[in-house]
Amino acid sequence: RIFCLDAPLGPSSLMSVDYLVLADSSSFPSATSTDSRHIFFDAGGTIFADALRFFLTKYDERGIEMDHIYVWEAKKLDASKYWHGTPQDVR
């Protein structure tokens, strides 16, 4: 998240992924090994569609499938709200 205090419409926060450098399966020789595990931690997972869907899609495109995903959010959220708009087969 990038905070822009000089934005034309006043202070706001913009989301940008331009600065991200994500790993791919060639970054880790063991990425395709049956001995390796791929674990993703999302500290601040408001709803699935916000950022987690993006990250999981991008890692999948790079040949990395997560074995475990842990999501934490400070505010208690009903599961139906977290998964809102997400197809059942993705859950």
Tab-separated table of N, CA, C and O in Angstrom:
chain	number	residue	atom	x	y	z
A	1	ARG	N	0.845	-1.161	0.000
A	1	ARG	CA	0.000	0.000	0.000
A	1	ARG	C	0.894	1.228	0.000
A	1	ARG	O	1.844	1.305	0.739
A	2	ILE	N	0.559	2.150	-0.833
A	2	ILE	CA	1.328	3.375	-0.962
A	2	ILE	C	0.444	4.534	-0.508
A	2	ILE	O	-0.678	4.679	-0.970
A	3	PHE	N	0.937	5.337	0.405
A	3	PHE	CA	0.164	6.464	0.888
A	3	PHE	C	0.544	7.712	0.102
A	3	PHE	O	1.711	8.063	0.004
A	4	CYS	N	-0.443	8.355	-0.491
A	4	CYS	CA	-0.220	9.534	-1.328
A	4	CYS	C	-0.905	10.732	-0.692
A	4	CYS	O	-2.111	10.919	-0.831
A	5	LEU	N	-0.134	11.540	-0.002
A	5	LEU	CA	-0.701	12.713	0.657
A	5	LEU	C	-0.967	13.845	-0.326
A	5	LEU	O	-1.752	14.736	-0.058
A	6	ASP	N	-0.301	13.824	-1.479
A	6	ASP	CA	-0.447	14.900	-2.459
A	6	ASP	C	-1.400	14.530	-3.596
A	6	ASP	O	-1.382	15.161	-4.642
A	7	ALA	N	-2.214	13.523	-3.401
A	7	ALA	CA	-3.132	13.093	-4.460
A	7	ALA	C	-4.092	14.220	-4.801
A	7	ALA	O	-4.495	14.991	-3.924
A	8	PRO	N	-4.483	14.358	-6.080
A	8	PRO	CA	-5.371	15.458	-6.508
A	8	PRO	C	-6.692	15.510	-5.739
A	8	PRO	O	-7.236	16.587	-5.532
A	9	LEU	N	-7.188	14.359	-5.315
A	9	LEU	CA	-8.471	14.331	-4.600
A	9	LEU	C	-8.286	14.277	-3.088
A	9	LEU	O	-9.198	13.961	-2.355
A	10	GLY	N	-7.102	14.577	-2.606
A	10	GLY	CA	-6.835	14.563	-1.176
A	10	GLY	C	-6.111	13.296	-0.762
A	10	GLY	O	-5.828	12.431	-1.586
A	11	PRO	N	-5.771	13.174	0.531
A	11	PRO	CA	-5.031	12.011	1.013
A	11	PRO	C	-5.774	10.709	0.705
A	11	PRO	O	-6.983	10.608	0.865
A	12	SER	N	-5.037	9.746	0.236
A	12	SER	CA	-5.633	8.450	-0.066
A	12	SER	C	-4.542	7.390	-0.033
A	12	SER	O	-3.358	7.688	0.039
A	13	SER	N	-4.939	6.158	-0.076
A	13	SER	CA	-3.968	5.079	-0.194
A	13	SER	C	-4.245	4.353	-1.488
A	13	SER	O	-5.380	4.051	-1.827
A	14	LEU	N	-3.210	4.137	-2.249
A	14	LEU	CA	-3.332	3.472	-3.534
A	14	LEU	C	-2.729	2.081	-3.435
A	14	LEU	O	-1.738	1.883	-2.750
A	15	MET	N	-3.319	1.167	-4.140
A	15	MET	CA	-2.783	-0.182	-4.172
A	15	MET	C	-1.943	-0.319	-5.432
A	15	MET	O	-2.393	0.034	-6.519
A	16	SER	N	-0.737	-0.801	-5.288
A	16	SER	CA	0.139	-0.992	-6.428
A	16	SER	C	0.918	-2.278	-6.235
A	16	SER	O	1.358	-2.582	-5.127
A	17	VAL	N	1.075	-3.014	-7.306
A	17	VAL	CA	1.881	-4.239	-7.258
A	17	VAL	C	3.142	-4.066	-8.105
A	17	VAL	O	3.879	-5.018	-8.317
A	18	ASP	N	3.393	-2.848	-8.547
A	18	ASP	CA	4.545	-2.581	-9.401
A	18	ASP	C	5.871	-2.903	-8.727
A	18	ASP	O	6.854	-3.206	-9.392
A	19	TYR	N	5.935	-2.807	-7.428
A	19	TYR	CA	7.184	-3.002	-6.709
A	19	TYR	C	7.415	-4.458	-6.276
A	19	TYR	O	8.458	-4.783	-5.738
A	20	LEU	N	6.459	-5.331	-6.517
A	20	LEU	CA	6.581	-6.719	-6.073
A	20	LEU	C	7.476	-7.535	-6.995
A	20	LEU	O	7.414	-7.408	-8.212
A	21	VAL	N	8.300	-8.375	-6.380
A	21	VAL	CA	9.089	-9.355	-7.118
A	21	VAL	C	8.719	-10.700	-6.508
A	21	VAL	O	9.075	-11.001	-5.370
A	22	LEU	N	7.966	-11.494	-7.257
A	22	LEU	CA	7.481	-12.767	-6.743
A	22	LEU	C	8.369	-13.908	-7.219
A	22	LEU	O	8.875	-13.897	-8.336
A	23	ALA	N	8.532	-14.883	-6.366
A	23	ALA	CA	9.310	-16.071	-6.714
A	23	ALA	C	8.571	-16.907	-7.732
A	23	ALA	O	7.354	-16.794	-7.891
A	24	ASP	N	9.318	-17.728	-8.444
A	24	ASP	CA	8.705	-18.718	-9.320
A	24	ASP	C	9.385	-20.062	-9.058
A	24	ASP	O	10.303	-20.152	-8.251
A	25	SER	N	8.920	-21.094	-9.735
A	25	SER	CA	9.433	-22.434	-9.452
A	25	SER	C	10.922	-22.565	-9.762
A	25	SER	O	11.601	-23.402	-9.188
A	26	SER	N	11.466	-21.707	-10.633
A	26	SER	CA	12.903	-21.775	-10.916
A	26	SER	C	13.733	-21.103	-9.821
A	26	SER	O	14.937	-21.329	-9.735
A	27	SER	N	13.098	-20.303	-8.979
A	27	SER	CA	13.804	-19.645	-7.878
A	27	SER	C	14.209	-20.630	-6.799
A	27	SER	O	15.163	-20.409	-6.067
A	28	PHE	N	13.455	-21.693	-6.700
A	28	PHE	CA	13.694	-22.700	-5.679
A	28	PHE	C	13.776	-24.066	-6.349
A	28	PHE	O	12.750	-24.584	-6.781
A	29	PRO	N	14.956	-24.626	-6.452
A	29	PRO	CA	15.068	-25.933	-7.107
A	29	PRO	C	14.160	-26.993	-6.501
A	29	PRO	O	13.709	-27.895	-7.187
A	30	SER	N	13.837	-26.838	-5.231
A	30	SER	CA	12.987	-27.836	-4.578
A	30	SER	C	11.504	-27.542	-4.746
A	30	SER	O	10.667	-28.235	-4.186
A	31	ALA	N	11.155	-26.505	-5.505
A	31	ALA	CA	9.752	-26.096	-5.631
A	31	ALA	C	8.867	-27.206	-6.175
A	31	ALA	O	7.687	-27.276	-5.870
A	32	THR	N	9.410	-28.065	-6.986
A	32	THR	CA	8.617	-29.158	-7.539
A	32	THR	C	8.890	-30.477	-6.826
A	32	THR	O	8.331	-31.498	-7.179
A	33	SER	N	9.736	-30.428	-5.818
A	33	SER	CA	10.062	-31.628	-5.055
A	33	SER	C	8.900	-32.025	-4.156
A	33	SER	O	8.176	-31.181	-3.641
A	34	THR	N	8.743	-33.317	-3.941
A	34	THR	CA	7.684	-33.785	-3.040
A	34	THR	C	8.064	-33.544	-1.583
A	34	THR	O	7.230	-33.648	-0.703
A	35	ASP	N	9.338	-33.214	-1.331
A	35	ASP	CA	9.802	-32.955	0.041
A	35	ASP	C	9.563	-31.514	0.484
A	35	ASP	O	9.665	-31.211	1.654
A	36	SER	N	9.285	-30.619	-0.455
A	36	SER	CA	9.125	-29.214	-0.091
A	36	SER	C	7.661	-28.893	0.220
A	36	SER	O	6.752	-29.582	-0.218
A	37	ARG	N	7.478	-27.841	1.015
A	37	ARG	CA	6.133	-27.358	1.322
A	37	ARG	C	6.080	-25.875	1.012
A	37	ARG	O	7.036	-25.152	1.217
A	38	HIS	N	4.937	-25.441	0.527
A	38	HIS	CA	4.732	-24.032	0.200
A	38	HIS	C	3.636	-23.501	1.111
A	38	HIS	O	2.492	-23.935	1.024
A	39	ILE	N	4.017	-22.593	1.986
A	39	ILE	CA	3.092	-22.062	2.986
A	39	ILE	C	2.992	-20.550	2.800
A	39	ILE	O	3.995	-19.855	2.688
A	40	PHE	N	1.761	-20.055	2.755
A	40	PHE	CA	1.519	-18.630	2.569
A	40	PHE	C	0.852	-18.082	3.821
A	40	PHE	O	-0.129	-18.651	4.305
A	41	PHE	N	1.365	-16.974	4.343
A	41	PHE	CA	0.787	-16.298	5.497
A	41	PHE	C	0.248	-14.946	5.055
A	41	PHE	O	0.966	-14.161	4.438
A	42	ASP	N	-1.010	-14.686	5.359
A	42	ASP	CA	-1.638	-13.408	5.038
A	42	ASP	C	-2.045	-12.754	6.349
A	42	ASP	O	-3.041	-13.141	6.963
A	43	ALA	N	-1.267	-11.784	6.789
A	43	ALA	CA	-1.558	-11.087	8.039
A	43	ALA	C	-2.326	-9.815	7.704
A	43	ALA	O	-1.744	-8.777	7.410
A	44	GLY	N	-3.627	-9.929	7.699
A	44	GLY	CA	-4.481	-8.801	7.350
A	44	GLY	C	-5.378	-9.159	6.185
A	44	GLY	O	-5.573	-8.375	5.266
A	45	GLY	N	-5.925	-10.360	6.229
A	45	GLY	CA	-6.746	-10.862	5.127
A	45	GLY	C	-8.208	-10.487	5.275
A	45	GLY	O	-9.016	-11.291	5.708
A	46	THR	N	-8.547	-9.275	4.937
A	46	THR	CA	-9.911	-8.778	5.097
A	46	THR	C	-10.934	-9.684	4.412
A	46	THR	O	-11.812	-10.231	5.061
A	47	ILE	N	-10.829	-9.815	3.106
A	47	ILE	CA	-11.662	-10.774	2.375
A	47	ILE	C	-10.780	-11.437	1.315
A	47	ILE	O	-9.774	-10.876	0.883
A	48	PHE	N	-11.163	-12.624	0.899
A	48	PHE	CA	-10.354	-13.393	-0.040
A	48	PHE	C	-10.076	-12.624	-1.322
A	48	PHE	O	-8.959	-12.619	-1.834
A	49	ALA	N	-11.073	-11.956	-1.847
A	49	ALA	CA	-10.944	-11.281	-3.134
A	49	ALA	C	-10.005	-10.074	-3.092
A	49	ALA	O	-9.569	-9.604	-4.137
A	50	ASP	N	-9.681	-9.569	-1.901
A	50	ASP	CA	-8.819	-8.383	-1.822
A	50	ASP	C	-7.412	-8.654	-2.352
A	50	ASP	O	-7.052	-8.195	-3.408
A	51	ALA	N	-6.607	-9.364	-1.611
A	51	ALA	CA	-5.218	-9.583	-2.015
A	51	ALA	C	-4.863	-11.053	-2.164
A	51	ALA	O	-4.074	-11.409	-3.025
A	52	LEU	N	-5.450	-11.890	-1.341
A	52	LEU	CA	-5.055	-13.297	-1.357
A	52	LEU	C	-5.301	-13.944	-2.712
A	52	LEU	O	-4.460	-14.687	-3.218
A	53	ARG	N	-6.410	-13.639	-3.334
A	53	ARG	CA	-6.690	-14.182	-4.668
A	53	ARG	C	-5.589	-13.767	-5.644
A	53	ARG	O	-5.111	-14.564	-6.440
A	54	PHE	N	-5.181	-12.516	-5.577
A	54	PHE	CA	-4.108	-12.025	-6.444
A	54	PHE	C	-2.823	-12.831	-6.233
A	54	PHE	O	-2.226	-13.327	-7.188
A	55	PHE	N	-2.388	-12.927	-4.984
A	55	PHE	CA	-1.131	-13.617	-4.701
A	55	PHE	C	-1.178	-15.087	-5.103
A	55	PHE	O	-0.243	-15.599	-5.721
A	56	LEU	N	-2.245	-15.771	-4.761
A	56	LEU	CA	-2.334	-17.188	-5.100
A	56	LEU	C	-2.366	-17.407	-6.610
A	56	LEU	O	-1.744	-18.346	-7.121
A	57	THR	N	-3.046	-16.533	-7.316
A	57	THR	CA	-3.082	-16.631	-8.780
A	57	THR	C	-1.697	-16.407	-9.368
A	57	THR	O	-1.253	-17.154	-10.247
A	58	LYS	N	-1.006	-15.391	-8.884
A	58	LYS	CA	0.325	-15.074	-9.412
A	58	LYS	C	1.326	-16.190	-9.112
A	58	LYS	O	2.149	-16.540	-9.966
A	59	TYR	N	1.279	-16.746	-7.905
A	59	TYR	CA	2.192	-17.850	-7.592
A	59	TYR	C	1.849	-19.090	-8.414
A	59	TYR	O	2.733	-19.795	-8.895
A	60	ASP	N	0.563	-19.355	-8.612
A	60	ASP	CA	0.151	-20.491	-9.434
A	60	ASP	C	0.654	-20.320	-10.873
A	60	ASP	O	1.136	-21.278	-11.480
A	61	GLU	N	0.560	-19.122	-11.407
A	61	GLU	CA	1.070	-18.839	-12.754
A	61	GLU	C	2.572	-19.080	-12.846
A	61	GLU	O	3.096	-19.348	-13.921
A	62	ARG	N	3.259	-18.988	-11.709
A	62	ARG	CA	4.703	-19.180	-11.670
A	62	ARG	C	5.091	-20.598	-11.257
A	62	ARG	O	6.252	-20.875	-10.981
A	63	GLY	N	4.112	-21.480	-11.185
A	63	GLY	CA	4.394	-22.882	-10.897
A	63	GLY	C	4.501	-23.236	-9.425
A	63	GLY	O	5.010	-24.294	-9.075
A	64	ILE	N	4.020	-22.352	-8.558
A	64	ILE	CA	4.068	-22.625	-7.116
A	64	ILE	C	2.641	-22.738	-6.600
A	64	ILE	O	1.881	-21.778	-6.622
A	65	GLU	N	2.298	-23.925	-6.144
A	65	GLU	CA	0.976	-24.170	-5.559
A	65	GLU	C	1.145	-24.295	-4.056
A	65	GLU	O	1.994	-25.049	-3.578
A	66	MET	N	0.358	-23.540	-3.313
A	66	MET	CA	0.476	-23.532	-1.859
A	66	MET	C	-0.108	-24.797	-1.247
A	66	MET	O	-1.179	-25.251	-1.643
A	67	ASP	N	0.628	-25.341	-0.283
A	67	ASP	CA	0.156	-26.505	0.460
A	67	ASP	C	-0.724	-26.087	1.629
A	67	ASP	O	-1.683	-26.767	1.971
A	68	HIS	N	-0.366	-24.973	2.240
A	68	HIS	CA	-1.123	-24.452	3.385
A	68	HIS	C	-1.202	-22.940	3.258
A	68	HIS	O	-0.242	-22.288	2.844
A	69	ILE	N	-2.349	-22.400	3.649
A	69	ILE	CA	-2.558	-20.955	3.630
A	69	ILE	C	-3.137	-20.566	4.985
A	69	ILE	O	-4.147	-21.118	5.419
A	70	TYR	N	-2.476	-19.639	5.648
A	70	TYR	CA	-2.939	-19.148	6.946
A	70	TYR	C	-3.301	-17.679	6.797
A	70	TYR	O	-2.485	-16.878	6.336
A	71	VAL	N	-4.519	-17.335	7.193
A	71	VAL	CA	-5.001	-15.960	7.068
A	71	VAL	C	-5.388	-15.461	8.452
A	71	VAL	O	-6.089	-16.144	9.194
A	72	TRP	N	-4.942	-14.267	8.774
A	72	TRP	CA	-5.274	-13.642	10.047
A	72	TRP	C	-5.841	-12.262	9.765
A	72	TRP	O	-5.358	-11.540	8.902
A	73	GLU	N	-6.862	-11.918	10.501
A	73	GLU	CA	-7.456	-10.581	10.409
A	73	GLU	C	-7.773	-10.119	11.824
A	73	GLU	O	-8.312	-10.886	12.626
A	74	ALA	N	-7.454	-8.875	12.136
A	74	ALA	CA	-7.651	-8.343	13.482
A	74	ALA	C	-9.127	-8.281	13.873
A	74	ALA	O	-9.488	-8.555	15.011
A	75	LYS	N	-9.980	-7.936	12.914
A	75	LYS	CA	-11.409	-7.832	13.204
A	75	LYS	C	-12.099	-9.142	12.858
A	75	LYS	O	-11.895	-9.693	11.776
A	76	LYS	N	-12.937	-9.609	13.777
A	76	LYS	CA	-13.683	-10.837	13.528
A	76	LYS	C	-14.614	-10.633	12.333
A	76	LYS	O	-15.302	-9.628	12.237
A	77	LEU	N	-14.605	-11.603	11.430
A	77	LEU	CA	-15.396	-11.501	10.213
A	77	LEU	C	-16.092	-12.833	9.976
A	77	LEU	O	-15.488	-13.893	10.097
A	78	ASP	N	-17.355	-12.754	9.631
A	78	ASP	CA	-18.119	-13.952	9.314
A	78	ASP	C	-17.529	-14.606	8.060
A	78	ASP	O	-17.154	-13.925	7.103
A	79	ALA	N	-17.443	-15.932	8.046
A	79	ALA	CA	-16.850	-16.663	6.921
A	79	ALA	C	-17.549	-16.355	5.601
A	79	ALA	O	-16.897	-16.258	4.561
A	80	SER	N	-18.863	-16.185	5.625
A	80	SER	CA	-19.575	-15.901	4.370
A	80	SER	C	-19.147	-14.558	3.778
A	80	SER	O	-19.090	-14.397	2.562
A	81	LYS	N	-18.817	-13.587	4.628
A	81	LYS	CA	-18.338	-12.300	4.139
A	81	LYS	C	-16.919	-12.421	3.588
A	81	LYS	O	-16.576	-11.797	2.594
A	82	TYR	N	-16.093	-13.226	4.249
A	82	TYR	CA	-14.724	-13.422	3.783
A	82	TYR	C	-14.708	-14.021	2.373
A	82	TYR	O	-13.950	-13.603	1.511
A	83	TRP	N	-15.571	-15.010	2.130
A	83	TRP	CA	-15.589	-15.718	0.847
A	83	TRP	C	-16.538	-15.094	-0.179
A	83	TRP	O	-16.660	-15.609	-1.288
A	84	HIS	N	-17.205	-13.994	0.138
A	84	HIS	CA	-18.192	-13.385	-0.754
A	84	HIS	C	-17.642	-13.215	-2.172
A	84	HIS	O	-16.566	-12.650	-2.382
A	85	GLY	N	-18.392	-13.715	-3.147
A	85	GLY	CA	-18.017	-13.568	-4.548
A	85	GLY	C	-16.972	-14.556	-5.039
A	85	GLY	O	-16.540	-14.477	-6.176
A	86	THR	N	-16.571	-15.493	-4.179
A	86	THR	CA	-15.555	-16.474	-4.554
A	86	THR	C	-16.245	-17.782	-4.927
A	86	THR	O	-17.016	-18.308	-4.133
A	87	PRO	N	-15.975	-18.322	-6.109
A	87	PRO	CA	-16.597	-19.587	-6.523
A	87	PRO	C	-16.283	-20.720	-5.539
A	87	PRO	O	-15.204	-20.752	-4.947
A	88	GLN	N	-17.201	-21.619	-5.375
A	88	GLN	CA	-17.070	-22.725	-4.430
A	88	GLN	C	-15.817	-23.564	-4.715
A	88	GLN	O	-15.137	-23.989	-3.783
A	89	ASP	N	-15.482	-23.782	-5.979
A	89	ASP	CA	-14.334	-24.623	-6.309
A	89	ASP	C	-12.996	-23.977	-5.963
A	89	ASP	O	-11.975	-24.648	-5.899
A	90	VAL	N	-12.995	-22.676	-5.700
A	90	VAL	CA	-11.776	-21.978	-5.320
A	90	VAL	C	-11.555	-22.025	-3.816
A	90	VAL	O	-10.429	-22.016	-3.349
A	91	ARG	N	-12.624	-22.127	-3.073
A	91	ARG	CA	-12.553	-22.099	-1.607
A	91	ARG	C	-11.760	-23.253	-1.026
A	91	ARG	O	-11.727	-24.312	-1.410
